[in-house]
JSON list of C-alpha atoms in Angstrom, two decimals:
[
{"chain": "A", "resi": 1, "resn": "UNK", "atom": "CA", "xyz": [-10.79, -84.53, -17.93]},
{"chain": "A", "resi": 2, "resn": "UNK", "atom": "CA", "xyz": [-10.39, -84.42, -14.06]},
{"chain": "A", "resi": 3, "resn": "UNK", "atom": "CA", "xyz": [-13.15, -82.75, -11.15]},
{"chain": "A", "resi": 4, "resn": "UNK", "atom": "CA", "xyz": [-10.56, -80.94, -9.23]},
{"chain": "A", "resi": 5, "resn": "UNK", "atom": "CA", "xyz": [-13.58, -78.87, -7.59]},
{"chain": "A", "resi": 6, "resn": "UNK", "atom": "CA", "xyz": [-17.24, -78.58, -7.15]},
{"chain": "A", "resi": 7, "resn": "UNK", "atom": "CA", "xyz": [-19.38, -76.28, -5.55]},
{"chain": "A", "resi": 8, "resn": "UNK", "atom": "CA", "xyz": [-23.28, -75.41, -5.75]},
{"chain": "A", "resi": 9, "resn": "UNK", "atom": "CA", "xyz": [-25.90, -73.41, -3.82]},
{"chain": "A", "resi": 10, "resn": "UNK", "atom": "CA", "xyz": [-29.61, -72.71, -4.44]},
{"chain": "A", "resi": 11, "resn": "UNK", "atom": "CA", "xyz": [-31.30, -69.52, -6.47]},
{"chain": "A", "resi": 12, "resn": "UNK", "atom": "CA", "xyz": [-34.35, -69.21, -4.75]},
{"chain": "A", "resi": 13, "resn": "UNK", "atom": "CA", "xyz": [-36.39, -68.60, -8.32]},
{"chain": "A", "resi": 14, "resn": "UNK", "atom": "CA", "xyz": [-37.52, -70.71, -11.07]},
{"chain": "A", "resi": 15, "resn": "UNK", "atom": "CA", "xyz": [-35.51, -72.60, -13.43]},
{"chain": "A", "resi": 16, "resn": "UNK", "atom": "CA", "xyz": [-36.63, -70.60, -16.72]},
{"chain": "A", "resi": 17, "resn": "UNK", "atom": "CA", "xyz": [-36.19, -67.25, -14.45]},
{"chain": "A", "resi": 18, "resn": "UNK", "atom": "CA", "xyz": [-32.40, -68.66, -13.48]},
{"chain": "A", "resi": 19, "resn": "UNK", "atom": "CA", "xyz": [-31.79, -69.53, -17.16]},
{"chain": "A", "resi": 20, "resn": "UNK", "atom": "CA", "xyz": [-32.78, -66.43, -18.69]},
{"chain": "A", "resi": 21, "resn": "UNK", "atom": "CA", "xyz": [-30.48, -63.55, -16.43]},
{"chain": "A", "resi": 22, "resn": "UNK", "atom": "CA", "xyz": [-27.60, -66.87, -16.69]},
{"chain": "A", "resi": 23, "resn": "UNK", "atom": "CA", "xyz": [-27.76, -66.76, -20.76]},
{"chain": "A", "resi": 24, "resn": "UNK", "atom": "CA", "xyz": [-28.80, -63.20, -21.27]},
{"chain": "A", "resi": 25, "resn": "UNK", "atom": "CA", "xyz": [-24.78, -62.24, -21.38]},
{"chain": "A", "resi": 26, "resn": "UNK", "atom": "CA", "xyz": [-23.38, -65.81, -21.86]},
{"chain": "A", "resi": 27, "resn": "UNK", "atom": "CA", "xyz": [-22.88, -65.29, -25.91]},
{"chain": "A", "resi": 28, "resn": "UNK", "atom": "CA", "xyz": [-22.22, -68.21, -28.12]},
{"chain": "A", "resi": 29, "resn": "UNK", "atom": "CA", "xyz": [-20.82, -71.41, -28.26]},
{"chain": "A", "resi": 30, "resn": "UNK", "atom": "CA", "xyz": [-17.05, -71.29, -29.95]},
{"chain": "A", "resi": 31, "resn": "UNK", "atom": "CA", "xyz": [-13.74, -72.03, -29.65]},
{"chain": "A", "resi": 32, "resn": "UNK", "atom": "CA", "xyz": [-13.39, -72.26, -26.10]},
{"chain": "A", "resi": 33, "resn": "UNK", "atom": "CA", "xyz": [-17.14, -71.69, -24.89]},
{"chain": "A", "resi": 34, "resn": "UNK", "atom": "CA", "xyz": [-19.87, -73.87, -24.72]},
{"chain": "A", "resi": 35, "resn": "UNK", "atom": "CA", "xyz": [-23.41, -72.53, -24.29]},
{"chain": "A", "resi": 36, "resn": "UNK", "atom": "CA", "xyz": [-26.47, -74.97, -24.23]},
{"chain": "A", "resi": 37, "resn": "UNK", "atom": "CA", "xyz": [-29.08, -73.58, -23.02]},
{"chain": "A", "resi": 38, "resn": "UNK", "atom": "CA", "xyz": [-31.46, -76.27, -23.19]},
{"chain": "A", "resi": 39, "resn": "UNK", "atom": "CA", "xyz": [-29.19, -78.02, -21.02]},
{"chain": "A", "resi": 40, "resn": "UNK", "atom": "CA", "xyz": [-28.25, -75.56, -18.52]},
{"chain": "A", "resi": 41, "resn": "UNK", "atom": "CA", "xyz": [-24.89, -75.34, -19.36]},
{"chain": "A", "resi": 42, "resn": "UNK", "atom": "CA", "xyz": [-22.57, -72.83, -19.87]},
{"chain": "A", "resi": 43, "resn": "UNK", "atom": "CA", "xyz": [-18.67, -74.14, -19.54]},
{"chain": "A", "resi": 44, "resn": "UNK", "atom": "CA", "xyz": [-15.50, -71.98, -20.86]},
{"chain": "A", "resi": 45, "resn": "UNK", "atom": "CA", "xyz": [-11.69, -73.16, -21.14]},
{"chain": "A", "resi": 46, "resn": "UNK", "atom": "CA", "xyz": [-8.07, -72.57, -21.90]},
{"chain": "A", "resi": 47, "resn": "UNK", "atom": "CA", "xyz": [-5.47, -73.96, -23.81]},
{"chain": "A", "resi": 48, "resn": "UNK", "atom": "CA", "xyz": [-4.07, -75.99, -20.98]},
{"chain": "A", "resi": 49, "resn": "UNK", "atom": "CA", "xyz": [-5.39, -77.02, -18.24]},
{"chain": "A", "resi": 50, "resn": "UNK", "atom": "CA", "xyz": [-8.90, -75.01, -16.90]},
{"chain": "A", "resi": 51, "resn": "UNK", "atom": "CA", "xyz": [-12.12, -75.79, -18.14]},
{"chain": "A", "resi": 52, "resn": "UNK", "atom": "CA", "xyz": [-14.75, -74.16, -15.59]},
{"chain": "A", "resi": 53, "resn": "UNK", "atom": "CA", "xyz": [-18.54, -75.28, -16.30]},
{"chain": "A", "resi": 54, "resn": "UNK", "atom": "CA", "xyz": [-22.07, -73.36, -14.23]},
{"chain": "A", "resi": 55, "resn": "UNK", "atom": "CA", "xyz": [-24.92, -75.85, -14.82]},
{"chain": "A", "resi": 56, "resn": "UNK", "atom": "CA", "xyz": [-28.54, -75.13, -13.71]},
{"chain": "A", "resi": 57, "resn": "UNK", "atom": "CA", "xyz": [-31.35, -78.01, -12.68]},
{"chain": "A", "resi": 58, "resn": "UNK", "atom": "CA", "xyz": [-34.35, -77.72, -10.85]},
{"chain": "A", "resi": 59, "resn": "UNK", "atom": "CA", "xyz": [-34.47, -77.81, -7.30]},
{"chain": "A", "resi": 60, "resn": "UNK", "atom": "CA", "xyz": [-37.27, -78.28, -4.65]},
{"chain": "A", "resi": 61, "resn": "UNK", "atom": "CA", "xyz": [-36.76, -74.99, -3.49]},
{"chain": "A", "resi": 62, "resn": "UNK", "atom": "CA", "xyz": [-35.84, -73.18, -6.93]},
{"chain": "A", "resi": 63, "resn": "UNK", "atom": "CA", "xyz": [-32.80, -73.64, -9.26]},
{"chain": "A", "resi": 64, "resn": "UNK", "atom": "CA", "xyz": [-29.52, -75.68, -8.14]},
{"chain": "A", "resi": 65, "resn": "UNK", "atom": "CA", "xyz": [-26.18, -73.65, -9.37]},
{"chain": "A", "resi": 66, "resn": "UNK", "atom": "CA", "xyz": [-23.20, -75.99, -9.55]},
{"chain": "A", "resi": 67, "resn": "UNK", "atom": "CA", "xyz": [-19.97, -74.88, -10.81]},
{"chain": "A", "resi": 68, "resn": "UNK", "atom": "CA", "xyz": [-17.22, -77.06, -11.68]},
{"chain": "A", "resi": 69, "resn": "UNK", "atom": "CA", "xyz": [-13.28, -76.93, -12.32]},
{"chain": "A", "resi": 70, "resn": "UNK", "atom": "CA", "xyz": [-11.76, -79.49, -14.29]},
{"chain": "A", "resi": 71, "resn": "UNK", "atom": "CA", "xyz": [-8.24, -80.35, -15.06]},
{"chain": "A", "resi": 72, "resn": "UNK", "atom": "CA", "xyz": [-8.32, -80.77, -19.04]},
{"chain": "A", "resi": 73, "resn": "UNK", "atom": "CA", "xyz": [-4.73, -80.66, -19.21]},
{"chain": "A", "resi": 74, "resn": "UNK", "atom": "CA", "xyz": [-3.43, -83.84, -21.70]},
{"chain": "A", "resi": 75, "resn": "UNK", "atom": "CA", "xyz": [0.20, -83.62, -20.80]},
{"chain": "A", "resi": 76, "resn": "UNK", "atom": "CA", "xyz": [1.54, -82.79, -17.58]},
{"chain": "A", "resi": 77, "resn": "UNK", "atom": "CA", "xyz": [-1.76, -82.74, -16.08]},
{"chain": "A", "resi": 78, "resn": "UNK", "atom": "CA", "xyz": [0.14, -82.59, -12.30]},
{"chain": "A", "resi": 79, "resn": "UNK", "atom": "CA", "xyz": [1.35, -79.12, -13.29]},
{"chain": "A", "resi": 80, "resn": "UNK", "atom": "CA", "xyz": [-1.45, -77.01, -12.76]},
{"chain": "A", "resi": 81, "resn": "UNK", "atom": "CA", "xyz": [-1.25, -77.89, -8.62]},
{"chain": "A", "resi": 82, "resn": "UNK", "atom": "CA", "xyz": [2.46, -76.42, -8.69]},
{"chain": "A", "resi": 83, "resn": "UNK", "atom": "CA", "xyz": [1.57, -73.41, -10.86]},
{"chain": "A", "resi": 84, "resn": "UNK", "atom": "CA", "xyz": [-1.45, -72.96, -8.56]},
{"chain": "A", "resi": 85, "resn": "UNK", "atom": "CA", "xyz": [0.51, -73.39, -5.17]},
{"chain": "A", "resi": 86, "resn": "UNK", "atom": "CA", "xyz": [-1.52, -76.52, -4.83]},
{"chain": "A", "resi": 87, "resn": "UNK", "atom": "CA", "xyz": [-5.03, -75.20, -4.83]},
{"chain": "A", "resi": 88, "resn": "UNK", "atom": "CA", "xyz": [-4.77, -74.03, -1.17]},
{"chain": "A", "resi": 89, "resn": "UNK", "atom": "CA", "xyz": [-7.52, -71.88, -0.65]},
{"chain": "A", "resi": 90, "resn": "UNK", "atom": "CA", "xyz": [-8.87, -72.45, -3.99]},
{"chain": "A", "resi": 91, "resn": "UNK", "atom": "CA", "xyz": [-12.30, -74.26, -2.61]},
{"chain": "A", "resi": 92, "resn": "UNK", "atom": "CA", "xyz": [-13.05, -71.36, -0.17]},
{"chain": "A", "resi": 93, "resn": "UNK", "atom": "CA", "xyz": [-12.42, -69.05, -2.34]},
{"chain": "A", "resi": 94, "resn": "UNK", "atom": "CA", "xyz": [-14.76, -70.96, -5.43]},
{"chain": "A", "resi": 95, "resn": "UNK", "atom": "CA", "xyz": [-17.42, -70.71, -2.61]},
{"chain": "A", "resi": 96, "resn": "UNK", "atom": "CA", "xyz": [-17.07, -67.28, -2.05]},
{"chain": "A", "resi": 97, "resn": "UNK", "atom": "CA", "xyz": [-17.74, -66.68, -4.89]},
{"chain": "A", "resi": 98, "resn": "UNK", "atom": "CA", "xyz": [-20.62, -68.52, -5.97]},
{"chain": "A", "resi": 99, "resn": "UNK", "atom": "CA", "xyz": [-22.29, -67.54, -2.71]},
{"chain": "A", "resi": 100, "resn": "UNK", "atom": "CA", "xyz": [-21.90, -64.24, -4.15]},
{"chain": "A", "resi": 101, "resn": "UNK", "atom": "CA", "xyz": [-23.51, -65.10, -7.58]},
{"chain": "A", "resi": 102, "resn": "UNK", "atom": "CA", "xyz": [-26.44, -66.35, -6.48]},
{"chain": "A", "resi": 103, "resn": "UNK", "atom": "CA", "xyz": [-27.03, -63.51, -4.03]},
{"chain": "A", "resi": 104, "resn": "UNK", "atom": "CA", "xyz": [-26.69, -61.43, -6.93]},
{"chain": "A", "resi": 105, "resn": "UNK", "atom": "CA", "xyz": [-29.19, -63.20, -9.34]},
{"chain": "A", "resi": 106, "resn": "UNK", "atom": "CA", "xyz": [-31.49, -63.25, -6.63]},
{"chain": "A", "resi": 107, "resn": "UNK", "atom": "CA", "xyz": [-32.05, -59.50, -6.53]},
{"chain": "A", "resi": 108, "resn": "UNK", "atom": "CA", "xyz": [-32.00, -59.17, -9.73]},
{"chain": "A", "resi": 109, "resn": "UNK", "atom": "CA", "xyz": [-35.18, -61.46, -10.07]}
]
């Protein structure tokens, strides 16, 4: 398993507050889904090469968010950069989006 990406960004709100609107929807662990709450995890993959995990922590100033990608791919582990046109893009776009996320949680809570 290979970081390809990582991005992360502060909820301004308690862990337990985070945790709960993160695994209200987040279902149960299977076959390609991993939910631990008492970790902070929640992770989800394919039957190649993606495996995306959200983790929560505490943070001085509320909850940390981090997302990561990962390259799970056991054989030809350099396609996924050709069938994703090299990732370019891919990191803006990753924060984006989790910039979007926790502006969403946040009014919620």
């Amino acid at each position: 398993m290979r970081l390809l990406f990582e991005v992360s960004g502060v909820v301004h709100a308690p862990l337990e507050t985070v945790k709960d609107a993160l695994f209200r929807d987040a279902g149960e662990s299977g076959g390609h889904r991993l939910v631990d709450r008492e970790q902070g995890v929640i992770a989800y993959w394919g039957d190649w090469w993606y495996r995306g995990e959200d983790t929560v922590t505490a943070h001085p100033q509320g909850t940390l968010l981090r997302h990561r990608v990962y390259n799970i791919a056991r054989q030809g582990n350099w396609a996924p950069y050709l069938a994703n046109k090299m990732f370019i893009g891919y990191r803006a776009r990753l924060e984006a989006s989790l910039r979007d996320r926790i502006a969403q949680l946040e009014t919620q809570l």
